[in-house]
CSV table of C-alpha atoms and ligand atoms in Angstrom, one decimal:
chain,number,residue,atom,x,y,z
A,1,MET,CA,-22.7,31.7,6.3
A,2,THR,CA,-21.1,30.9,3.0
A,3,THR,CA,-21.6,27.6,1.4
A,4,GLN,CA,-18.8,26.0,-0.6
A,5,ARG,CA,-19.0,27.1,-4.2
A,6,GLU,CA,-19.7,24.3,-6.7
A,7,GLU,CA,-16.8,23.2,-8.8
A,8,PHE,CA,-16.1,21.1,-11.9
A,9,GLY,CA,-15.0,17.6,-11.0
A,10,SER,CA,-12.1,17.3,-13.4
A,11,ARG,CA,-10.0,19.3,-15.9
A,12,ILE,CA,-11.5,17.3,-18.8
A,13,GLY,CA,-15.0,18.0,-17.4
A,14,PHE,CA,-14.3,21.7,-17.5
A,15,ILE,CA,-12.8,21.6,-21.0
A,16,LEU,CA,-15.8,19.6,-22.3
A,17,ALA,CA,-18.3,21.9,-20.7
A,18,ALA,CA,-16.6,25.1,-22.0
A,19,ALA,CA,-16.1,23.5,-25.4
A,20,GLY,CA,-19.8,22.4,-25.3
A,21,SER,CA,-20.6,26.1,-24.8
A,22,ALA,CA,-18.4,27.2,-27.6
A,23,VAL,CA,-19.5,24.5,-30.1
A,24,GLY,CA,-22.9,25.5,-31.2
A,25,ILE,CA,-25.1,26.3,-34.1
A,26,GLY,CA,-22.6,29.0,-35.0
A,27,ASN,CA,-19.9,26.4,-35.7
A,28,LEU,CA,-22.0,23.8,-37.4
A,29,VAL,CA,-23.9,26.0,-39.8
A,30,GLY,CA,-22.9,29.6,-39.5
A,31,PHE,CA,-19.2,29.0,-40.0
A,32,PRO,CA,-19.4,26.8,-43.1
A,33,VAL,CA,-21.8,29.1,-44.8
A,34,LYS,CA,-19.7,32.2,-44.1
A,35,ALA,CA,-16.5,30.5,-45.1
A,36,ALA,CA,-17.9,29.3,-48.3
A,37,GLN,CA,-19.3,32.7,-49.2
A,38,ASN,CA,-16.3,34.7,-48.2
A,39,GLY,CA,-13.2,33.3,-49.8
A,40,GLY,CA,-12.9,29.7,-48.5
A,41,GLY,CA,-9.4,28.9,-47.3
A,42,ALA,CA,-8.7,32.7,-47.1
A,43,PHE,CA,-11.5,33.1,-44.6
A,44,LEU,CA,-10.4,30.1,-42.7
A,45,LEU,CA,-6.9,31.4,-42.3
A,46,ILE,CA,-8.1,34.8,-41.1
A,47,TYR,CA,-10.6,33.1,-38.8
A,48,ALA,CA,-7.9,30.9,-37.2
A,49,LEU,CA,-5.6,33.9,-36.7
A,50,PHE,CA,-8.4,35.8,-34.9
A,51,VAL,CA,-9.2,32.9,-32.7
A,52,PHE,CA,-5.7,32.4,-31.4
A,53,PHE,CA,-4.3,36.0,-31.5
A,54,ILE,CA,-7.3,38.1,-30.5
A,55,CYS,CA,-10.0,35.9,-28.9
A,56,MET,CA,-7.8,33.7,-26.8
A,57,PRO,CA,-6.5,36.5,-24.6
A,58,VAL,CA,-10.1,37.6,-23.9
A,59,MET,CA,-10.9,34.0,-23.0
A,60,TYR,CA,-8.0,34.0,-20.5
A,61,ALA,CA,-9.3,37.3,-19.0
A,62,GLU,CA,-12.8,36.0,-18.6
A,63,MET,CA,-11.8,32.7,-17.1
A,64,ALA,CA,-9.3,34.3,-14.7
A,65,LEU,CA,-11.8,37.0,-13.6
A,66,GLY,CA,-14.3,34.3,-12.8
A,67,ARG,CA,-11.9,32.0,-11.0
A,68,HIS,CA,-10.4,34.9,-9.0
A,69,THR,CA,-13.7,36.3,-7.8
A,70,ARG,CA,-15.6,33.0,-7.6
A,71,LYS,CA,-18.7,34.9,-8.6
A,72,ASP,CA,-21.2,35.4,-11.4
A,73,PRO,CA,-20.3,38.2,-13.8
A,74,LEU,CA,-22.2,40.9,-11.9
A,75,GLY,CA,-20.6,39.8,-8.7
A,76,ALA,CA,-17.2,39.7,-10.3
A,77,TYR,CA,-17.5,43.3,-11.5
A,78,ASN,CA,-18.9,44.4,-8.1
A,79,LYS,CA,-16.3,42.6,-6.1
A,80,ILE,CA,-13.3,44.1,-7.9
A,81,SER,CA,-14.6,47.6,-8.5
A,82,GLY,CA,-16.0,47.8,-5.0
A,83,ARG,CA,-19.5,48.5,-6.5
A,84,ASP,CA,-18.1,51.5,-8.3
A,85,GLY,CA,-21.0,53.1,-10.2
A,86,LYS,CA,-19.0,53.3,-13.4
A,87,TRP,CA,-18.7,49.6,-13.7
A,88,ARG,CA,-22.2,48.9,-12.7
A,89,ILE,CA,-23.4,49.1,-16.3
A,90,ALA,CA,-20.9,46.5,-17.4
A,91,GLY,CA,-22.1,44.2,-14.6
A,92,ILE,CA,-25.7,44.7,-15.6
A,93,LEU,CA,-25.0,44.2,-19.3
A,94,SER,CA,-23.2,41.0,-18.4
A,95,ILE,CA,-26.5,39.6,-17.0
A,96,ILE,CA,-29.0,41.0,-19.5
A,97,THR,CA,-26.9,40.0,-22.5
A,98,PRO,CA,-26.8,36.2,-21.8
A,99,PHE,CA,-30.5,36.4,-20.9
A,100,MET,CA,-31.5,37.9,-24.2
A,101,ILE,CA,-29.1,35.8,-26.2
A,102,ALA,CA,-30.6,32.8,-24.5
A,103,VAL,CA,-34.0,33.9,-25.8
A,104,PHE,CA,-33.0,33.9,-29.4
A,105,TYR,CA,-31.0,30.8,-29.0
A,106,THR,CA,-33.9,29.0,-27.4
A,107,VAL,CA,-36.1,29.9,-30.4
A,108,ILE,CA,-33.6,28.3,-32.9
A,109,THR,CA,-33.0,25.3,-30.6
A,110,VAL,CA,-36.7,24.7,-30.5
A,111,TRP,CA,-36.9,24.7,-34.3
A,112,ILE,CA,-34.0,22.2,-34.4
A,113,PHE,CA,-35.7,20.0,-31.9
A,114,GLY,CA,-38.9,20.1,-34.0
A,115,TYR,CA,-37.0,19.1,-37.1
A,116,LEU,CA,-35.2,16.3,-35.2
A,117,VAL,CA,-38.5,14.9,-34.0
A,118,GLN,CA,-40.0,15.1,-37.5
A,119,ALA,CA,-37.0,13.4,-39.1
A,120,LEU,CA,-37.2,10.7,-36.4
A,121,MET,CA,-40.9,10.2,-37.2
A,122,GLY,CA,-40.0,9.5,-40.8
A,123,ASN,CA,-41.2,12.8,-42.2
A,124,LEU,CA,-38.0,13.8,-44.1
A,125,ASP,CA,-40.0,14.1,-47.3
A,126,LYS,CA,-42.3,16.7,-45.7
A,127,LEU,CA,-39.3,18.6,-44.2
A,128,ALA,CA,-37.8,18.9,-47.7
A,129,GLU,CA,-40.8,20.6,-49.2
A,130,PRO,CA,-40.2,24.3,-49.8
A,131,GLU,CA,-43.2,25.6,-47.9
A,132,THR,CA,-42.6,23.5,-44.8
A,133,PHE,CA,-40.3,25.9,-42.9
A,134,GLY,CA,-42.5,28.9,-43.5
A,135,SER,CA,-45.6,27.1,-42.1
A,136,PHE,CA,-43.6,25.5,-39.3
A,137,LEU,CA,-42.7,29.0,-38.0
A,138,THR,CA,-46.4,29.7,-37.3
A,139,ASP,CA,-47.3,26.3,-36.1
A,140,ASN,CA,-48.6,25.8,-32.6
A,141,SER,CA,-46.6,22.6,-32.3
A,142,LEU,CA,-43.6,24.9,-31.6
A,143,PHE,CA,-44.9,25.5,-28.1
A,144,GLY,CA,-44.9,21.7,-27.4
A,145,TYR,CA,-41.3,21.5,-28.7
A,146,MET,CA,-40.4,24.4,-26.5
A,147,VAL,CA,-41.6,22.6,-23.4
A,148,GLY,CA,-39.5,19.6,-24.5
A,149,VAL,CA,-36.4,21.8,-24.7
A,150,ALA,CA,-37.1,23.6,-21.4
A,151,LEU,CA,-37.4,20.2,-19.6
A,152,ILE,CA,-34.1,19.0,-21.0
A,153,VAL,CA,-32.3,22.2,-20.0
A,154,MET,CA,-33.9,22.2,-16.6
A,155,ALA,CA,-33.0,18.6,-16.0
A,156,ILE,CA,-29.3,19.4,-16.8
A,157,LEU,CA,-29.1,22.6,-14.8
A,158,ALA,CA,-30.9,21.2,-11.8
A,159,GLY,CA,-28.1,18.7,-11.5
A,160,GLY,CA,-25.6,21.5,-10.8
A,161,VAL,CA,-22.2,22.1,-12.1
A,162,LYS,CA,-20.7,18.7,-11.7
A,163,GLY,CA,-23.7,16.5,-11.7
A,164,GLY,CA,-25.5,18.4,-14.5
A,165,ILE,CA,-23.5,20.6,-16.8
A,166,GLU,CA,-20.3,18.5,-16.6
A,167,ARG,CA,-22.1,15.2,-16.9
A,168,ALA,CA,-24.2,16.3,-19.9
A,169,ALA,CA,-21.1,17.6,-21.6
A,170,LYS,CA,-19.2,14.4,-21.0
A,171,VAL,CA,-21.9,12.5,-22.8
A,172,MET,CA,-23.0,15.0,-25.5
A,173,MET,CA,-19.6,16.3,-26.6
A,174,PRO,CA,-18.0,12.9,-27.4
A,175,ALA,CA,-21.2,11.8,-29.1
A,176,LEU,CA,-21.2,15.0,-31.1
A,177,LEU,CA,-17.6,14.5,-32.2
A,178,VAL,CA,-18.3,10.9,-33.2
A,179,MET,CA,-21.4,11.8,-35.2
A,180,LEU,CA,-19.6,14.7,-36.9
A,181,ILE,CA,-16.6,12.6,-37.9
A,182,GLY,CA,-18.8,9.8,-39.1
A,183,MET,CA,-20.8,12.3,-41.2
A,184,VAL,CA,-17.7,13.8,-42.7
A,185,ILE,CA,-16.3,10.4,-43.7
A,186,TYR,CA,-19.6,9.4,-45.2
A,187,VAL,CA,-20.1,12.6,-47.1
A,188,LEU,CA,-16.5,12.5,-48.5
A,189,THR,CA,-17.3,9.2,-50.1
A,190,LEU,CA,-20.1,10.6,-52.2
A,191,ASP,CA,-19.7,11.3,-55.9
A,192,ASN,CA,-18.4,14.8,-56.6
A,193,ALA,CA,-17.6,15.4,-52.9
A,194,MET,CA,-14.2,16.8,-53.9
A,195,ALA,CA,-15.8,19.7,-55.8
A,196,GLY,CA,-17.3,20.8,-52.5
A,197,VAL,CA,-14.0,20.3,-50.6
A,198,ARG,CA,-12.3,22.4,-53.3
A,199,TYR,CA,-14.9,25.1,-53.1
A,200,TYR,CA,-14.5,25.2,-49.3
A,201,LEU,CA,-10.8,25.1,-49.1
A,202,ILE,CA,-9.3,26.9,-52.1
A,203,PRO,CA,-8.5,30.4,-50.9
A,204,ASP,CA,-9.9,33.3,-52.8
A,205,PHE,CA,-8.2,36.4,-51.4
A,206,SER,CA,-10.1,38.7,-53.7
A,207,LYS,CA,-13.2,38.1,-51.6
A,208,ILE,CA,-11.6,39.5,-48.5
A,209,SER,CA,-12.9,42.9,-47.6
A,210,VAL,CA,-13.1,45.0,-44.4
A,211,LYS,CA,-16.7,43.6,-44.0
A,212,VAL,CA,-15.5,40.0,-44.4
A,213,ILE,CA,-12.7,40.6,-41.9
A,214,SER,CA,-15.1,42.1,-39.4
A,215,ASP,CA,-17.5,39.2,-39.9
A,216,ALA,CA,-14.8,36.7,-39.3
A,217,LEU,CA,-13.9,38.3,-36.1
A,218,SER,CA,-17.5,38.6,-34.9
A,219,GLN,CA,-18.0,34.9,-35.8
A,220,ALA,CA,-14.9,33.9,-33.9
A,221,PHE,CA,-15.9,35.9,-30.9
A,222,PHE,CA,-19.4,34.5,-30.8
A,223,SER,CA,-18.2,31.0,-31.5
A,224,LEU,CA,-15.9,31.1,-28.5
A,225,SER,CA,-18.8,32.2,-26.3
A,226,LEU,CA,-17.1,35.5,-25.4
A,227,GLY,CA,-18.8,38.6,-24.1
A,228,MET,CA,-21.7,36.7,-22.7
A,229,GLY,CA,-20.4,36.1,-19.1
A,230,ILE,CA,-20.3,32.4,-19.8
A,231,LEU,CA,-16.6,31.9,-19.3
A,232,ILE,CA,-16.6,34.2,-16.2
A,233,THR,CA,-19.3,31.9,-14.7
A,234,TYR,CA,-17.6,28.6,-15.8
A,235,GLY,CA,-14.3,30.1,-14.6
A,236,SER,CA,-15.8,30.7,-11.2
A,237,TYR,CA,-16.3,26.9,-10.8
A,238,LEU,CA,-12.6,26.2,-11.5
A,239,SER,CA,-10.1,25.4,-8.8
A,240,LYS,CA,-6.9,27.2,-8.3
A,241,LYS,CA,-5.0,24.1,-9.4
A,242,ASP,CA,-6.5,24.3,-12.9
A,243,ASN,CA,-4.3,25.6,-15.7
A,244,ILE,CA,-6.4,28.3,-17.5
A,245,PRO,CA,-4.2,29.0,-20.5
A,246,SER,CA,-3.9,25.4,-21.4
A,247,SER,CA,-7.6,24.6,-20.9
A,248,ALA,CA,-8.5,27.6,-22.9
A,249,LYS,CA,-6.3,26.5,-25.7
A,250,PHE,CA,-8.0,23.1,-25.8
A,251,VAL,CA,-11.4,24.8,-25.9
A,252,ALA,CA,-10.3,27.0,-28.8
A,253,ILE,CA,-8.8,24.1,-30.7
A,254,THR,CA,-11.9,21.9,-30.3
A,255,ASP,CA,-14.2,24.8,-31.3
A,256,THR,CA,-12.2,25.6,-34.4
A,257,PHE,CA,-11.8,21.9,-35.3
A,258,VAL,CA,-15.6,21.4,-35.2
A,259,ALA,CA,-16.2,24.5,-37.2
A,260,PHE,CA,-13.7,23.4,-39.8
A,261,SER,CA,-15.1,19.8,-39.9
A,262,ALA,CA,-18.7,21.1,-40.3
A,263,GLY,CA,-17.6,22.7,-43.6
A,264,LEU,CA,-16.2,19.3,-44.6
A,265,MET,CA,-19.6,17.8,-43.9
A,266,ILE,CA,-21.9,20.4,-45.4
A,267,LEU,CA,-20.2,21.6,-48.6
A,268,PRO,CA,-19.4,18.1,-50.1
A,269,ALA,CA,-22.9,17.0,-49.3
A,270,ILE,CA,-24.3,20.0,-51.2
A,271,PHE,CA,-22.0,19.5,-54.2
A,272,SER,CA,-22.7,15.8,-54.4
A,273,ILE,CA,-26.3,16.5,-55.1
A,274,TYR,CA,-25.9,19.8,-57.0
A,275,PRO,CA,-22.5,19.4,-58.7
A,276,ASP,CA,-22.8,22.8,-60.3
A,277,THR,CA,-23.4,24.8,-57.1
A,278,VAL,CA,-22.0,28.3,-57.2
A,279,GLY,CA,-21.7,30.9,-54.6
A,280,ALA,CA,-25.1,32.4,-55.3
A,281,GLU,CA,-26.9,29.3,-54.2
A,282,LEU,CA,-25.2,29.4,-50.9
A,283,SER,CA,-26.0,33.0,-50.4
A,284,GLY,CA,-29.0,32.5,-48.0
A,285,SER,CA,-28.6,32.8,-44.3
A,286,SER,CA,-27.5,29.9,-42.1
A,287,ILE,CA,-31.1,29.5,-41.0
A,288,THR,CA,-32.4,29.0,-44.5
A,289,MET,CA,-29.5,26.6,-45.0
A,290,ILE,CA,-30.4,24.3,-42.1
A,291,PHE,CA,-34.1,24.3,-42.4
A,292,SER,CA,-34.8,24.6,-46.1
A,293,PHE,CA,-31.8,23.6,-48.1
A,294,LEU,CA,-30.2,20.7,-46.1
A,295,PRO,CA,-33.4,18.6,-45.7
A,296,LYS,CA,-33.7,18.8,-49.5
A,297,ILE,CA,-30.1,17.5,-49.8
A,298,PHE,CA,-30.7,14.7,-47.4
A,299,LEU,CA,-33.9,13.6,-49.2
A,300,ALA,CA,-32.0,13.5,-52.5
A,301,MET,CA,-29.6,11.0,-51.0
A,302,GLN,CA,-32.4,8.4,-51.1
A,303,VAL,CA,-31.4,7.7,-54.7
A,304,SER,CA,-28.4,5.8,-53.4
A,305,ILE,CA,-29.2,4.9,-49.8
A,306,GLY,CA,-33.0,4.7,-49.9
A,307,TYR,CA,-35.5,6.8,-47.9
A,308,PHE,CA,-34.6,5.0,-44.7
A,309,GLY,CA,-30.9,5.7,-45.1
A,310,ALA,CA,-31.5,9.3,-46.1
A,311,SER,CA,-33.7,9.7,-42.9
A,312,ILE,CA,-30.9,8.3,-40.8
A,313,VAL,CA,-28.5,10.8,-42.2
A,314,ALA,CA,-31.0,13.6,-41.5
A,315,VAL,CA,-31.6,12.4,-37.9
A,316,ILE,CA,-27.8,12.2,-37.2
A,317,PHE,CA,-27.4,15.7,-38.6
A,318,PHE,CA,-30.2,17.2,-36.5
A,319,LEU,CA,-29.1,15.3,-33.4
A,320,LEU,CA,-25.6,16.6,-33.8
A,321,VAL,CA,-26.8,20.2,-34.1
A,322,PHE,CA,-29.3,19.6,-31.3
A,323,PHE,CA,-26.5,18.4,-28.9
A,324,ALA,CA,-24.4,21.4,-29.9
A,325,ALA,CA,-27.3,23.7,-29.3
A,326,ILE,CA,-28.2,22.2,-25.9
A,327,THR,CA,-24.8,22.4,-24.4
A,328,SER,CA,-24.6,26.1,-25.5
A,329,LEU,CA,-28.0,26.9,-24.2
A,330,VAL,CA,-27.2,25.3,-20.9
A,331,SER,CA,-24.1,27.4,-20.6
A,332,ILE,CA,-25.8,30.6,-21.4
A,333,ILE,CA,-28.8,30.0,-19.0
A,334,GLU,CA,-26.4,29.1,-16.3
A,335,VAL,CA,-25.1,32.7,-16.2
A,336,PRO,CA,-28.4,34.4,-15.0
A,337,VAL,CA,-29.1,31.4,-12.9
A,338,ALA,CA,-25.7,31.8,-11.2
A,339,SER,CA,-26.3,35.5,-10.8
A,340,VAL,CA,-29.6,35.1,-9.1
A,341,MET,CA,-28.1,32.5,-6.8
A,342,ASP,CA,-25.1,34.6,-6.0
A,343,GLU,CA,-26.7,38.0,-5.7
A,344,LYS,CA,-30.0,37.0,-4.2
A,345,GLY,CA,-28.9,34.0,-2.2
A,346,TYR,CA,-31.6,31.8,-3.8
A,347,SER,CA,-31.1,28.0,-4.0
A,348,ARG,CA,-30.2,26.6,-7.4
A,349,LYS,CA,-33.6,25.2,-7.8
A,350,LYS,CA,-35.5,28.4,-7.0
A,351,SER,CA,-33.2,30.4,-9.2
A,352,LEU,CA,-33.6,28.0,-12.1
A,353,GLN,CA,-37.4,28.1,-11.8
A,354,VAL,CA,-37.5,31.9,-11.8
A,355,MET,CA,-35.2,32.0,-14.8
A,356,VAL,CA,-37.0,29.4,-16.8
A,357,ILE,CA,-40.3,31.2,-16.3
A,358,ALA,CA,-38.8,34.5,-17.4
A,359,LEU,CA,-37.0,33.0,-20.3
A,360,GLY,CA,-40.2,31.1,-21.3
A,361,VAL,CA,-42.2,34.3,-21.5
A,362,PHE,CA,-39.6,36.1,-23.7
A,363,SER,CA,-39.1,33.0,-25.8
A,364,VAL,CA,-42.8,32.6,-26.5
A,365,LEU,CA,-42.9,36.3,-27.6
A,366,ALA,CA,-39.9,35.8,-29.8
A,367,THR,CA,-41.4,32.7,-31.3
A,368,MET,CA,-44.6,34.5,-32.1
A,369,SER,CA,-42.7,37.3,-33.8
A,370,PHE,CA,-42.5,35.2,-37.0
A,371,GLY,CA,-46.0,36.0,-38.2
A,372,MET,CA,-48.1,34.6,-35.4
A,373,VAL,CA,-48.7,38.0,-33.8
A,374,ASP,CA,-48.7,41.2,-35.8
A,375,TRP,CA,-47.3,43.7,-33.2
A,376,LEU,CA,-44.4,41.3,-32.4
A,377,THR,CA,-43.7,40.6,-36.1
A,378,ASN,CA,-43.5,44.4,-36.8
A,379,PHE,CA,-42.1,45.3,-33.5
A,380,VAL,CA,-40.1,48.5,-34.3
A,381,GLU,CA,-38.8,50.2,-37.4
A,382,TYR,CA,-35.1,50.9,-38.1
A,383,SER,CA,-32.8,50.7,-41.1
A,384,GLY,CA,-35.8,51.4,-43.3
A,385,LYS,CA,-38.0,48.5,-42.4
A,386,ASP,CA,-40.2,46.9,-39.7
A,387,GLN,CA,-38.2,44.5,-37.6
A,388,SER,CA,-39.6,41.6,-35.6
A,389,PHE,CA,-39.1,41.2,-31.8
A,390,PHE,CA,-36.7,38.3,-32.6
A,391,GLN,CA,-34.7,40.4,-35.0
A,392,VAL,CA,-34.3,43.2,-32.5
A,393,ILE,CA,-32.9,40.9,-29.9
A,394,TYR,CA,-30.6,39.5,-32.4
A,395,ASP,CA,-29.4,42.8,-33.7
A,396,VAL,CA,-29.1,44.5,-30.3
A,397,PHE,CA,-27.6,41.7,-28.2
A,398,TYR,CA,-25.8,39.4,-30.5
A,399,ASP,CA,-24.5,41.8,-33.1
A,400,THR,CA,-24.0,45.0,-31.1
A,401,ILE,CA,-23.6,44.3,-27.4
A,402,LEU,CA,-21.3,41.3,-27.7
A,403,PRO,CA,-18.3,43.2,-28.9
A,404,LEU,CA,-19.1,45.9,-26.4
A,405,ASN,CA,-19.1,43.5,-23.6
A,406,GLY,CA,-15.8,42.1,-24.8
A,407,LEU,CA,-14.4,45.6,-24.8
A,408,LEU,CA,-15.6,46.2,-21.3
A,409,VAL,CA,-14.0,43.0,-20.1
A,410,CYS,CA,-10.6,44.0,-21.6
A,411,LEU,CA,-10.8,47.5,-20.1
A,412,PHE,CA,-12.0,46.3,-16.7
A,413,VAL,CA,-9.3,43.6,-16.4
A,414,MET,CA,-6.4,45.7,-17.6
A,415,PHE,CA,-7.2,49.1,-16.1
A,416,ARG,CA,-9.3,48.4,-13.0
A,417,TRP,CA,-8.3,44.9,-11.9
A,418,LYS,CA,-4.8,45.6,-13.3
A,419,LYS,CA,-2.5,43.5,-15.3
A,420,ALA,CA,-0.4,42.4,-12.4
A,421,ASN,CA,-3.4,40.8,-10.8
A,422,LEU,CA,-4.5,39.2,-14.0
A,423,ASN,CA,-1.0,37.7,-14.5
A,424,LYS,CA,-1.0,36.4,-10.9
A,425,ALA,CA,-4.4,34.8,-11.4
A,426,LEU,CA,-3.3,33.2,-14.7
A,427,ALA,CA,-0.1,31.9,-13.1
A,428,GLU,CA,-2.1,29.9,-10.5
A,429,GLY,CA,-2.1,26.3,-11.8
A,430,ASN,CA,0.5,27.3,-14.5
A,431,GLU,CA,3.8,28.0,-12.9
A,432,GLY,CA,5.6,28.8,-16.2
A,433,TYR,CA,3.2,31.6,-17.0
A,434,GLU,CA,4.9,34.4,-15.1
A,435,GLY,CA,7.5,36.0,-17.2
A,436,SER,CA,6.7,34.0,-20.3
A,437,TRP,CA,6.2,35.3,-23.8
A,438,LEU,CA,2.6,34.3,-23.6
A,439,GLU,CA,2.2,36.6,-20.6
A,440,LYS,CA,3.8,39.5,-22.4
A,441,TYR,CA,1.7,38.9,-25.4
A,442,VAL,CA,-1.6,38.7,-23.5
A,443,ASP,CA,-0.7,41.9,-21.6
A,444,VAL,CA,0.0,43.9,-24.7
A,445,ALA,CA,-3.0,42.5,-26.6
A,446,LEU,CA,-5.5,43.2,-24.0
A,447,SER,CA,-4.3,46.7,-23.3
A,448,THR,CA,-3.8,47.8,-26.9
A,449,PHE,CA,-5.0,46.3,-30.1
A,450,VAL,CA,-7.8,44.0,-28.8
A,451,PRO,CA,-9.9,46.8,-27.3
A,452,VAL,CA,-9.2,49.0,-30.4
A,453,ILE,CA,-10.4,46.3,-32.7
A,454,LEU,CA,-13.5,45.7,-30.6
A,455,VAL,CA,-14.3,49.4,-30.7
A,456,VAL,CA,-14.0,49.4,-34.5
A,457,ILE,CA,-16.2,46.3,-34.8
A,458,PHE,CA,-18.8,47.8,-32.5
A,459,SER,CA,-18.9,51.1,-34.4
A,460,LEU,CA,-19.1,49.4,-37.8
A,461,THR,CA,-22.0,47.2,-36.5
A,462,VAL,CA,-24.0,50.1,-35.1
A,463,MET,CA,-23.6,52.1,-38.3
A,464,ARG,CA,-24.6,49.1,-40.5
A,465,ILE,CA,-27.5,47.8,-38.5
A,466,PHE,CA,-29.2,50.9,-37.1
A,467,PHE,CA,-28.2,53.6,-39.7
A,468,ASP,CA,-28.0,51.4,-42.7
A,469,TYR,CA,-24.5,52.8,-43.4
A,470,ASN,CA,-21.5,50.9,-44.5
A,471,PRO,CA,-18.3,52.9,-45.0
A,472,PHE,CA,-16.6,50.1,-46.8
B,1,LIG,N1,-20.7,29.5,-29.3
B,1,LIG,C1,-22.0,29.2,-29.7
B,1,LIG,C2,-22.2,28.9,-31.1
B,1,LIG,O1,-21.2,29.0,-31.8
B,1,LIG,C3,-22.7,30.5,-29.4
B,1,LIG,C4,-23.5,30.4,-28.1
B,1,LIG,C5,-23.0,30.0,-27.0
B,1,LIG,C6,-24.7,30.9,-28.2
B,1,LIG,C7,-23.7,30.0,-25.9
B,1,LIG,C8,-25.5,30.9,-27.1
B,1,LIG,C9,-25.0,30.4,-26.0
B,1,LIG,O2,-23.3,28.7,-31.6
């Protein structure tokens, strides 16, 4: 007996859910930091070209694959390849990858939740102290925050596709956009804000190198939630009437708009407090930026708006990032949940319970790898130093396997499923697609330069991370 597959209730519901997945910590913090460090407007331009010319065809392919098979990623690979052994590995990677990325994303979401709660409790002054983040990383309160995040994610996913994922996205995404736009407007009124805008937008093409280009592509790829099986899974909840190319375009535009706006929020805020900021001060990672630098900036705003006002700004910021993180986390956890449901025939509730327990165990281990437990902190050695359990997950799954999964999707869709089938699937719900220029472009892109570029990125990353070798 087959039960009816769950579906999104509306086109806008799907777009918001997919955009909710795409808009995440990567957009709000990762993107502005990278853009500011790597040539401002020049980076932005390259990034936007990558989103629309390279990532979008992969988005189409993932969504079409999901909708056509109406399966989780492993099921999708199995169904089309007839369980051909060669593609098994792609299927398995497409489940392990989201699981492991969910682990590292959970750890960061838990930190954000902790900072949100602390800012709400009026402890901004404490958050702004330089030692706070370091001691927070080994504080037992993290496990309490983790339970909080787990309960929120479970409450959403237990509601299913329409009553959970879509409903949460319909509340959180508009709220996120309103908070973001409000913050941008406020920040732009601050003294010296324009210096930040200039720093962010004026292109400096001399900073563009092979490494910057490859970083921009990885960022775009990650930001659009590609290579994680998410869009295959969300695509499997689409009806044949939905127009995939047009929905994907909306998702990409929203994602890029949020990333761009996040820069307009963060850089002017920094410059208004430190008018003489130069690149060097922005050189830390995005993590240092959110947890150490920004609380200091918010606290400094008390001179003009008082401690209460500064706390409100901090609360809005962390709430904004938290919403972005939760909708992404939900999307990535849905992948293994859907896989267990589809492959093992478990109910949603049972599958969710199994997954939350498994994820909980790994996330606790990853959380403890920041100094709480020695063997997890110095988990393995490569690239000349000891790496933590968290770092290994990040390096292996986020940095290395993501482009590989993207490559496998392209090859699978074009050479196993075949382009005629892809085109037919994309034309469902979009009559003008067949024979269009877009169709021709997508066919050429996915069978030639997109896979080549992904191979190059994958190889460069492996050399850089595991062999400490950078040819450029
Ligand atoms: N697109 C998300 C971001 O930019 C990345 C992500 C999505 C991570 C889903 C995990 C799960 O942050």
